[in-house]
PDB file of N, CA and C in Angstrom:
ATOM      1  N   MET A   1      54.831 167.776 161.992  1.00 59.00           N
ATOM      2  CA  MET A   1      55.308 166.754 161.084  1.00 59.00           C
ATOM      3  C   MET A   1      54.379 166.698 159.877  1.00 59.00           C
ATOM      4  N   ALA A   2      54.958 166.594 158.713  1.00 60.00           N
ATOM      5  CA  ALA A   2      54.169 166.580 157.476  1.00 60.00           C
ATOM      6  C   ALA A   2      53.420 165.264 157.342  1.00 60.00           C
ATOM      7  N   LYS A   3      52.214 165.379 156.871  1.00 62.00           N
ATOM      8  CA  LYS A   3      51.375 164.198 156.659  1.00 62.00           C
ATOM      9  C   LYS A   3      51.775 163.541 155.333  1.00 62.00           C
ATOM     10  N   PRO A   4      52.021 162.219 155.327  1.00 59.00           N
ATOM     11  CA  PRO A   4      52.418 161.562 154.074  1.00 59.00           C
ATOM     12  C   PRO A   4      51.275 161.626 153.061  1.00 59.00           C
ATOM     13  N   THR A   5      51.645 161.875 151.826  1.00 61.00           N
ATOM     14  CA  THR A   5      50.643 161.914 150.761  1.00 61.00           C
ATOM     15  C   THR A   5      50.700 160.606 149.992  1.00 61.00           C
ATOM     16  N   HIS A   6      49.541 160.106 149.649  1.00 60.00           N
ATOM     17  CA  HIS A   6      49.450 158.879 148.862  1.00 60.00           C
ATOM     18  C   HIS A   6      48.871 159.240 147.504  1.00 60.00           C
ATOM     19  N   ARG A   7      49.625 158.965 146.495  1.00 62.00           N
ATOM     20  CA  ARG A   7      49.158 159.247 145.147  1.00 62.00           C
ATOM     21  C   ARG A   7      48.502 158.013 144.562  1.00 62.00           C
ATOM     22  N   LYS A   8      47.371 158.228 143.986  1.00 63.00           N
ATOM     23  CA  LYS A   8      46.665 157.132 143.338  1.00 63.00           C
ATOM     24  C   LYS A   8      47.307 156.892 141.967  1.00 63.00           C
ATOM     25  N   ARG A   9      47.688 155.673 141.721  1.00 60.00           N
ATOM     26  CA  ARG A   9      48.317 155.333 140.451  1.00 60.00           C
ATOM     27  C   ARG A   9      47.251 155.221 139.365  1.00 60.00           C
ATOM     28  N   VAL A  10      47.418 155.987 138.320  1.00 62.00           N
ATOM     29  CA  VAL A  10      46.456 156.012 137.223  1.00 62.00           C
ATOM     30  C   VAL A  10      46.967 155.116 136.101  1.00 62.00           C
ATOM     31  N   PHE A  11      46.112 154.201 135.663  1.00 71.00           N
ATOM     32  CA  PHE A  11      46.481 153.301 134.570  1.00 71.00           C
ATOM     33  C   PHE A  11      46.376 154.045 133.249  1.00 71.00           C
ATOM     34  N   MET A  12      47.450 154.011 132.460  1.00 78.00           N
ATOM     35  CA  MET A  12      47.473 154.658 131.161  1.00 78.00           C
ATOM     36  C   MET A  12      47.636 153.569 130.106  1.00 78.00           C
ATOM     37  N   PRO A  13      46.583 153.330 129.308  1.00 86.00           N
ATOM     38  CA  PRO A  13      46.711 152.284 128.297  1.00 86.00           C
ATOM     39  C   PRO A  13      47.759 152.627 127.235  1.00 86.00           C
ATOM     40  N   SER A  14      48.312 151.589 126.650  1.00 92.00           N
ATOM     41  CA  SER A  14      49.288 151.739 125.570  1.00 92.00           C
ATOM     42  C   SER A  14      48.642 151.346 124.253  1.00 92.00           C
ATOM     43  N   PHE A  15      49.099 151.964 123.196  1.00 94.00           N
ATOM     44  CA  PHE A  15      48.612 151.656 121.855  1.00 94.00           C
ATOM     45  C   PHE A  15      49.804 151.473 120.936  1.00 94.00           C
ATOM     46  N   ASN A  16      49.783 150.436 120.131  1.00 94.00           N
ATOM     47  CA  ASN A  16      50.778 150.258 119.082  1.00 94.00           C
ATOM     48  C   ASN A  16      50.271 151.025 117.868  1.00 94.00           C
ATOM     49  N   VAL A  17      51.130 151.862 117.318  1.00 96.00           N
ATOM     50  CA  VAL A  17      50.745 152.727 116.204  1.00 96.00           C
ATOM     51  C   VAL A  17      51.600 152.392 114.989  1.00 96.00           C
ATOM     52  N   ARG A  18      50.947 152.336 113.835  1.00 97.00           N
ATOM     53  CA  ARG A  18      51.673 152.169 112.569  1.00 97.00           C
ATOM     54  C   ARG A  18      51.122 153.166 111.567  1.00 97.00           C
ATOM     55  N   PHE A  19      52.015 153.809 110.830  1.00 97.00           N
ATOM     56  CA  PHE A  19      51.626 154.678 109.727  1.00 97.00           C
ATOM     57  C   PHE A  19      51.900 153.914 108.437  1.00 97.00           C
ATOM     58  N   ILE A  20      50.874 153.795 107.608  1.00 97.00           N
ATOM     59  CA  ILE A  20      50.915 152.922 106.435  1.00 97.00           C
ATOM     60  C   ILE A  20      50.771 153.734 105.146  1.00 97.00           C
ATOM     61  N   LYS A  21      51.557 153.391 104.144  1.00 97.00           N
ATOM     62  CA  LYS A  21      51.456 153.964 102.799  1.00 97.00           C
ATOM     63  C   LYS A  21      51.182 152.819 101.834  1.00 97.00           C
ATOM     64  N   THR A  22      50.152 152.950 101.017  1.00 96.00           N
ATOM     65  CA  THR A  22      49.861 151.946  99.992  1.00 96.00           C
ATOM     66  C   THR A  22      50.620 152.320  98.727  1.00 96.00           C
ATOM     67  N   VAL A  23      51.415 151.378  98.230  1.00 95.00           N
ATOM     68  CA  VAL A  23      52.236 151.610  97.040  1.00 95.00           C
ATOM     69  C   VAL A  23      51.952 150.522  96.015  1.00 95.00           C
ATOM     70  N   CYS A  24      52.200 150.851  94.749  1.00 94.00           N
ATOM     71  CA  CYS A  24      52.030 149.874  93.665  1.00 94.00           C
ATOM     72  C   CYS A  24      53.397 149.351  93.242  1.00 94.00           C
ATOM     73  N   ASP A  25      53.435 148.053  92.950  1.00 92.00           N
ATOM     74  CA  ASP A  25      54.675 147.504  92.412  1.00 92.00           C
ATOM     75  C   ASP A  25      54.659 147.642  90.892  1.00 92.00           C
ATOM     76  N   ASP A  26      55.677 147.116  90.220  1.00 94.00           N
ATOM     77  CA  ASP A  26      55.783 147.281  88.767  1.00 94.00           C
ATOM     78  C   ASP A  26      54.735 146.496  87.988  1.00 94.00           C
ATOM     79  N   THR A  27      53.982 145.619  88.669  1.00 94.00           N
ATOM     80  CA  THR A  27      52.909 144.885  87.989  1.00 94.00           C
ATOM     81  C   THR A  27      51.532 145.458  88.319  1.00 94.00           C
ATOM     82  N   GLY A  28      51.501 146.545  89.082  1.00 93.00           N
ATOM     83  CA  GLY A  28      50.243 147.190  89.419  1.00 93.00           C
ATOM     84  C   GLY A  28      49.583 146.679  90.690  1.00 93.00           C
ATOM     85  N   HIS A  29      50.203 145.739  91.373  1.00 95.00           N
ATOM     86  CA  HIS A  29      49.647 145.231  92.621  1.00 95.00           C
ATOM     87  C   HIS A  29      49.930 146.194  93.771  1.00 95.00           C
ATOM     88  N   HIS A  30      48.942 146.354  94.624  1.00 95.00           N
ATOM     89  CA  HIS A  30      49.071 147.246  95.775  1.00 95.00           C
ATOM     90  C   HIS A  30      49.691 146.508  96.973  1.00 95.00           C
ATOM     91  N   HIS A  31      50.556 147.221  97.675  1.00 96.00           N
ATOM     92  CA  HIS A  31      51.189 146.693  98.873  1.00 96.00           C
ATOM     93  C   HIS A  31      51.166 147.765  99.956  1.00 96.00           C
ATOM     94  N   ARG A  32      51.011 147.315 101.195  1.00 96.00           N
ATOM     95  CA  ARG A  32      51.001 148.237 102.329  1.00 96.00           C
ATOM     96  C   ARG A  32      52.413 148.307 102.909  1.00 96.00           C
ATOM     97  N   ALA A  33      52.981 149.488 102.901  1.00 96.00           N
ATOM     98  CA  ALA A  33      54.334 149.699 103.413  1.00 96.00           C
ATOM     99  C   ALA A  33      54.257 150.502 104.711  1.00 96.00           C
ATOM    100  N   CYS A  34      54.865 149.961 105.753  1.00 96.00           N
ATOM    101  CA  CYS A  34      54.881 150.638 107.051  1.00 96.00           C
ATOM    102  C   CYS A  34      55.937 151.748 107.020  1.00 96.00           C
ATOM    103  N   GLN A  35      55.508 152.973 107.269  1.00 95.00           N
ATOM    104  CA  GLN A  35      56.406 154.123 107.266  1.00 95.00           C
ATOM    105  C   GLN A  35      56.993 154.409 108.652  1.00 95.00           C
ATOM    106  N   ALA A  36      56.268 154.005 109.689  1.00 95.00           N
ATOM    107  CA  ALA A  36      56.750 154.182 111.060  1.00 95.00           C
ATOM    108  C   ALA A  36      55.907 153.318 111.981  1.00 95.00           C
ATOM    109  N   ALA A  37      56.512 152.843 113.054  1.00 96.00           N
ATOM    110  CA  ALA A  37      55.799 152.052 114.060  1.00 96.00           C
ATOM    111  C   ALA A  37      56.373 152.391 115.430  1.00 96.00           C
ATOM    112  N   PHE A  38      55.498 152.678 116.382  1.00 93.00           N
ATOM    113  CA  PHE A  38      55.936 152.980 117.738  1.00 93.00           C
ATOM    114  C   PHE A  38      54.785 152.810 118.714  1.00 93.00           C
ATOM    115  N   LYS A  39      55.072 152.988 119.999  1.00 94.00           N
ATOM    116  CA  LYS A  39      54.084 152.829 121.064  1.00 94.00           C
ATOM    117  C   LYS A  39      53.730 154.194 121.632  1.00 94.00           C
ATOM    118  N   VAL A  40      52.434 154.379 121.920  1.00 95.00           N
ATOM    119  CA  VAL A  40      51.952 155.624 122.514  1.00 95.00           C
ATOM    120  C   VAL A  40      51.166 155.274 123.775  1.00 95.00           C
ATOM    121  N   ASP A  41      51.442 155.969 124.873  1.00 94.00           N
ATOM    122  CA  ASP A  41      50.650 155.844 126.095  1.00 94.00           C
ATOM    123  C   ASP A  41      49.685 157.014 126.122  1.00 94.00           C
ATOM    124  N   ALA A  42      48.389 156.709 126.194  1.00 93.00           N
ATOM    125  CA  ALA A  42      47.377 157.762 126.188  1.00 93.00           C
ATOM    126  C   ALA A  42      46.133 157.282 126.908  1.00 93.00           C
ATOM    127  N   ALA A  43      45.333 158.221 127.366  1.00 91.00           N
ATOM    128  CA  ALA A  43      44.129 157.905 128.134  1.00 91.00           C
ATOM    129  C   ALA A  43      43.012 157.320 127.282  1.00 91.00           C
ATOM    130  N   SER A  44      43.022 157.594 125.978  1.00 90.00           N
ATOM    131  CA  SER A  44      41.953 157.108 125.109  1.00 90.00           C
ATOM    132  C   SER A  44      42.488 156.886 123.700  1.00 90.00           C
ATOM    133  N   LEU A  45      41.677 156.247 122.879  1.00 90.00           N
ATOM    134  CA  LEU A  45      42.051 156.008 121.479  1.00 90.00           C
ATOM    135  C   LEU A  45      42.234 157.322 120.738  1.00 90.00           C
ATOM    136  N   SER A  46      41.331 158.267 120.941  1.00 93.00           N
ATOM    137  CA  SER A  46      41.445 159.548 120.235  1.00 93.00           C
ATOM    138  C   SER A  46      42.678 160.324 120.706  1.00 93.00           C
ATOM    139  N   ALA A  47      42.984 160.272 121.998  1.00 94.00           N
ATOM    140  CA  ALA A  47      44.189 160.929 122.512  1.00 94.00           C
ATOM    141  C   ALA A  47      45.447 160.263 121.949  1.00 94.00           C
ATOM    142  N   ALA A  48      45.417 158.934 121.804  1.00 94.00           N
ATOM    143  CA  ALA A  48      46.551 158.202 121.220  1.00 94.00           C
ATOM    144  C   ALA A  48      46.758 158.597 119.765  1.00 94.00           C
ATOM    145  N   ALA A  49      45.671 158.731 119.015  1.00 95.00           N
ATOM    146  CA  ALA A  49      45.767 159.133 117.607  1.00 95.00           C
ATOM    147  C   ALA A  49      46.373 160.526 117.493  1.00 95.00           C
ATOM    148  N   GLN A  50      45.919 161.435 118.331  1.00 96.00           N
ATOM    149  CA  GLN A  50      46.436 162.795 118.304  1.00 96.00           C
ATOM    150  C   GLN A  50      47.916 162.832 118.672  1.00 96.00           C
ATOM    151  N   GLN A  51      48.303 162.074 119.701  1.00 96.00           N
ATOM    152  CA  GLN A  51      49.707 162.030 120.113  1.00 96.00           C
ATOM    153  C   GLN A  51      50.571 161.391 119.026  1.00 96.00           C
ATOM    154  N   ALA A  52      50.058 160.336 118.397  1.00 96.00           N
ATOM    155  CA  ALA A  52      50.801 159.654 117.334  1.00 96.00           C
ATOM    156  C   ALA A  52      51.040 160.593 116.151  1.00 96.00           C
ATOM    157  N   GLU A  53      50.029 161.349 115.767  1.00 96.00           N
ATOM    158  CA  GLU A  53      50.180 162.313 114.677  1.00 96.00           C
ATOM    159  C   GLU A  53      51.265 163.329 115.013  1.00 96.00           C
ATOM    160  N   THR A  54      51.220 163.858 116.228  1.00 96.00           N
ATOM    161  CA  THR A  54      52.209 164.843 116.663  1.00 96.00           C
ATOM    162  C   THR A  54      53.615 164.250 116.647  1.00 96.00           C
ATOM    163  N   ASP A  55      53.774 163.043 117.199  1.00 96.00           N
ATOM    164  CA  ASP A  55      55.085 162.393 117.252  1.00 96.00           C
ATOM    165  C   ASP A  55      55.621 162.109 115.853  1.00 96.00           C
ATOM    166  N   PHE A  56      54.766 161.597 114.974  1.00 96.00           N
ATOM    167  CA  PHE A  56      55.190 161.274 113.608  1.00 96.00           C
ATOM    168  C   PHE A  56      55.654 162.542 112.885  1.00 96.00           C
ATOM    169  N   CYS A  57      54.882 163.616 113.009  1.00 96.00           N
ATOM    170  CA  CYS A  57      55.242 164.868 112.344  1.00 96.00           C
ATOM    171  C   CYS A  57      56.560 165.427 112.871  1.00 96.00           C
ATOM    172  N   LYS A  58      56.785 165.319 114.185  1.00 96.00           N
ATOM    173  CA  LYS A  58      58.060 165.779 114.756  1.00 96.00           C
ATOM    174  C   LYS A  58      59.218 164.957 114.220  1.00 96.00           C
ATOM    175  N   GLN A  59      59.028 163.631 114.140  1.00 94.00           N
ATOM    176  CA  GLN A  59      60.089 162.749 113.641  1.00 94.00           C
ATOM    177  C   GLN A  59      60.457 163.087 112.202  1.00 94.00           C
ATOM    178  N   ARG A  60      59.448 163.404 111.393  1.00 94.00           N
ATOM    179  CA  ARG A  60      59.669 163.667 109.967  1.00 94.00           C
ATOM    180  C   ARG A  60      59.896 165.139 109.640  1.00 94.00           C
ATOM    181  N   GLY A  61      59.668 165.999 110.602  1.00 95.00           N
ATOM    182  CA  GLY A  61      59.851 167.427 110.358  1.00 95.00           C
ATOM    183  C   GLY A  61      58.806 168.007 109.417  1.00 95.00           C
ATOM    184  N   VAL A  62      57.575 167.522 109.541  1.00 95.00           N
ATOM    185  CA  VAL A  62      56.488 168.010 108.687  1.00 95.00           C
ATOM    186  C   VAL A  62      55.302 168.411 109.564  1.00 95.00           C
ATOM    187  N   ARG A  63      54.336 169.084 108.957  1.00 96.00           N
ATOM    188  CA  ARG A  63      53.119 169.467 109.680  1.00 96.00           C
ATOM    189  C   ARG A  63      51.955 168.531 109.385  1.00 96.00           C
ATOM    190  N   ASP A  64      52.037 167.791 108.280  1.00 96.00           N
ATOM    191  CA  ASP A  64      50.935 166.925 107.859  1.00 96.00           C
ATOM    192  C   ASP A  64      51.461 165.515 107.612  1.00 96.00           C
ATOM    193  N   TRP A  65      51.051 164.560 108.449  1.00 95.00           N
ATOM    194  CA  TRP A  65      51.559 163.193 108.343  1.00 95.00           C
ATOM    195  C   TRP A  65      51.122 162.503 107.063  1.00 95.00           C
ATOM    196  N   THR A  66      50.045 162.992 106.407  1.00 95.00           N
ATOM    197  CA  THR A  66      49.545 162.334 105.195  1.00 95.00           C
ATOM    198  C   THR A  66      50.466 162.529 103.991  1.00 95.00           C
ATOM    199  N   ILE A  67      51.501 163.348 104.150  1.00 94.00           N
ATOM    200  CA  ILE A  67      52.513 163.450 103.097  1.00 94.00           C
ATOM    201  C   ILE A  67      53.252 162.122 102.953  1.00 94.00           C
ATOM    202  N   PHE A  68      53.446 161.424 104.076  1.00 95.00           N
ATOM    203  CA  PHE A  68      54.212 160.182 104.083  1.00 95.00           C
ATOM    204  C   PHE A  68      53.368 158.922 104.209  1.00 95.00           C
ATOM    205  N   ALA A  69      52.120 159.051 104.650  1.00 96.00           N
ATOM    206  CA  ALA A  69      51.311 157.856 104.904  1.00 96.00           C
ATOM    207  C   ALA A  69      49.861 158.098 104.488  1.00 96.00           C
ATOM    208  N   ASP A  70      49.176 156.992 104.149  1.00 95.00           N
ATOM    209  CA  ASP A  70      47.762 157.062 103.772  1.00 95.00           C
ATOM    210  C   ASP A  70      46.851 156.750 104.948  1.00 95.00           C
ATOM    211  N   ALA A  71      47.363 156.007 105.918  1.00 97.00           N
ATOM    212  CA  ALA A  71      46.523 155.559 107.024  1.00 97.00           C
ATOM    213  C   ALA A  71      47.354 155.416 108.293  1.00 97.00           C
ATOM    214  N   MET A  72      46.640 155.502 109.407  1.00 96.00           N
ATOM    215  CA  MET A  72      47.249 155.256 110.711  1.00 96.00           C
ATOM    216  C   MET A  72      46.482 154.122 111.358  1.00 96.00           C
ATOM    217  N   GLU A  73      47.191 153.127 111.872  1.00 96.00           N
ATOM    218  CA  GLU A  73      46.567 152.016 112.594  1.00 96.00           C
ATOM    219  C   GLU A  73      46.918 152.139 114.064  1.00 96.00           C
ATOM    220  N   LEU A  74      45.919 151.997 114.910  1.00 94.00           N
ATOM    221  CA  LEU A  74      46.134 151.994 116.362  1.00 94.00           C
ATOM    222  C   LEU A  74      45.565 150.704 116.908  1.00 94.00           C
ATOM    223  N   ARG A  75      46.366 150.007 117.680  1.00 92.00           N
ATOM    224  CA  ARG A  75      45.924 148.747 118.303  1.00 92.00           C
ATOM    225  C   ARG A  75      46.424 148.695 119.732  1.00 92.00           C
ATOM    226  N   THR A  76      45.627 148.065 120.573  1.00 87.00           N
ATOM    227  CA  THR A  76      46.118 147.808 121.916  1.00 87.00           C
ATOM    228  C   THR A  76      47.025 146.592 121.837  1.00 87.00           C
ATOM    229  N   PRO A  77      48.118 146.594 122.583  1.00 76.00           N
ATOM    230  CA  PRO A  77      49.007 145.435 122.542  1.00 76.00           C
ATOM    231  C   PRO A  77      48.277 144.181 123.019  1.00 76.00           C
ATOM    232  N   PRO A  78      48.642 143.018 122.498  1.00 74.00           N
ATOM    233  CA  PRO A  78      47.996 141.783 122.957  1.00 74.00           C
ATOM    234  C   PRO A  78      48.278 141.550 124.431  1.00 74.00           C
ATOM    235  N   ALA A  79      47.308 140.959 125.094  1.00 69.00           N
ATOM    236  CA  ALA A  79      47.465 140.654 126.519  1.00 69.00           C
ATOM    237  C   ALA A  79      48.542 139.595 126.703  1.00 69.00           C
ATOM    238  N   LEU A  80      49.246 139.698 127.802  1.00 60.00           N
ATOM    239  CA  LEU A  80      50.247 138.686 128.125  1.00 60.00           C
ATOM    240  C   LEU A  80      49.557 137.394 128.552  1.00 60.00           C
ATOM    241  N   PRO A  81      50.093 136.240 128.182  1.00 63.00           N
ATOM    242  CA  PRO A  81      49.490 134.989 128.621  1.00 63.00           C
ATOM    243  C   PRO A  81      49.621 134.829 130.129  1.00 63.00           C
ATOM    244  N   PRO A  82      48.689 134.109 130.759  1.00 63.00           N
ATOM    245  CA  PRO A  82      48.794 133.922 132.204  1.00 63.00           C
ATOM    246  C   PRO A  82      50.070 133.169 132.558  1.00 63.00           C
ATOM    247  N   ALA A  83      50.605 133.487 133.729  1.00 62.00           N
ATOM    248  CA  ALA A  83      51.854 132.850 134.166  1.00 62.00           C
ATOM    249  C   ALA A  83      51.626 131.378 134.463  1.00 62.00           C
ATOM    250  N   TRP A  84      52.633 130.586 134.205  1.00 56.00           N
ATOM    251  CA  TRP A  84      52.578 129.154 134.500  1.00 56.00           C
ATOM    252  C   TRP A  84      52.667 128.934 135.985  1.00 56.00           C
ATOM    253  N   GLY A  85      52.085 127.866 136.443  1.00 53.00           N
ATOM    254  CA  GLY A  85      52.270 127.446 137.817  1.00 53.00           C
ATOM    255  C   GLY A  85      51.321 128.091 138.824  1.00 53.00           C
ATOM    256  N   GLY A  86      50.157 128.518 138.347  1.00 51.00           N
ATOM    257  CA  GLY A  86      49.136 128.949 139.284  1.00 51.00           C
ATOM    258  C   GLY A  86      49.206 130.324 139.666  1.00 51.00           C
TER     259      GLY A  86
END
């Protein structure tokens, strides 16, 4: 009889990613325009950045994400509030 295998569940953090382009309006004021926003599951911040770059480039059909954006923001999602009632 085969021995049951138990797999250890590995926690993979999520990161909210935004690609930002700074643009000027007709009065010369700078504004940050979001070019794309999505969630990435990765083991680390650097792995999330690399995955986000790859995903963005695939979505846009380009090799260099800086054609469309000036910056990439990575944030961990806010923690959920504790449940009511103990």
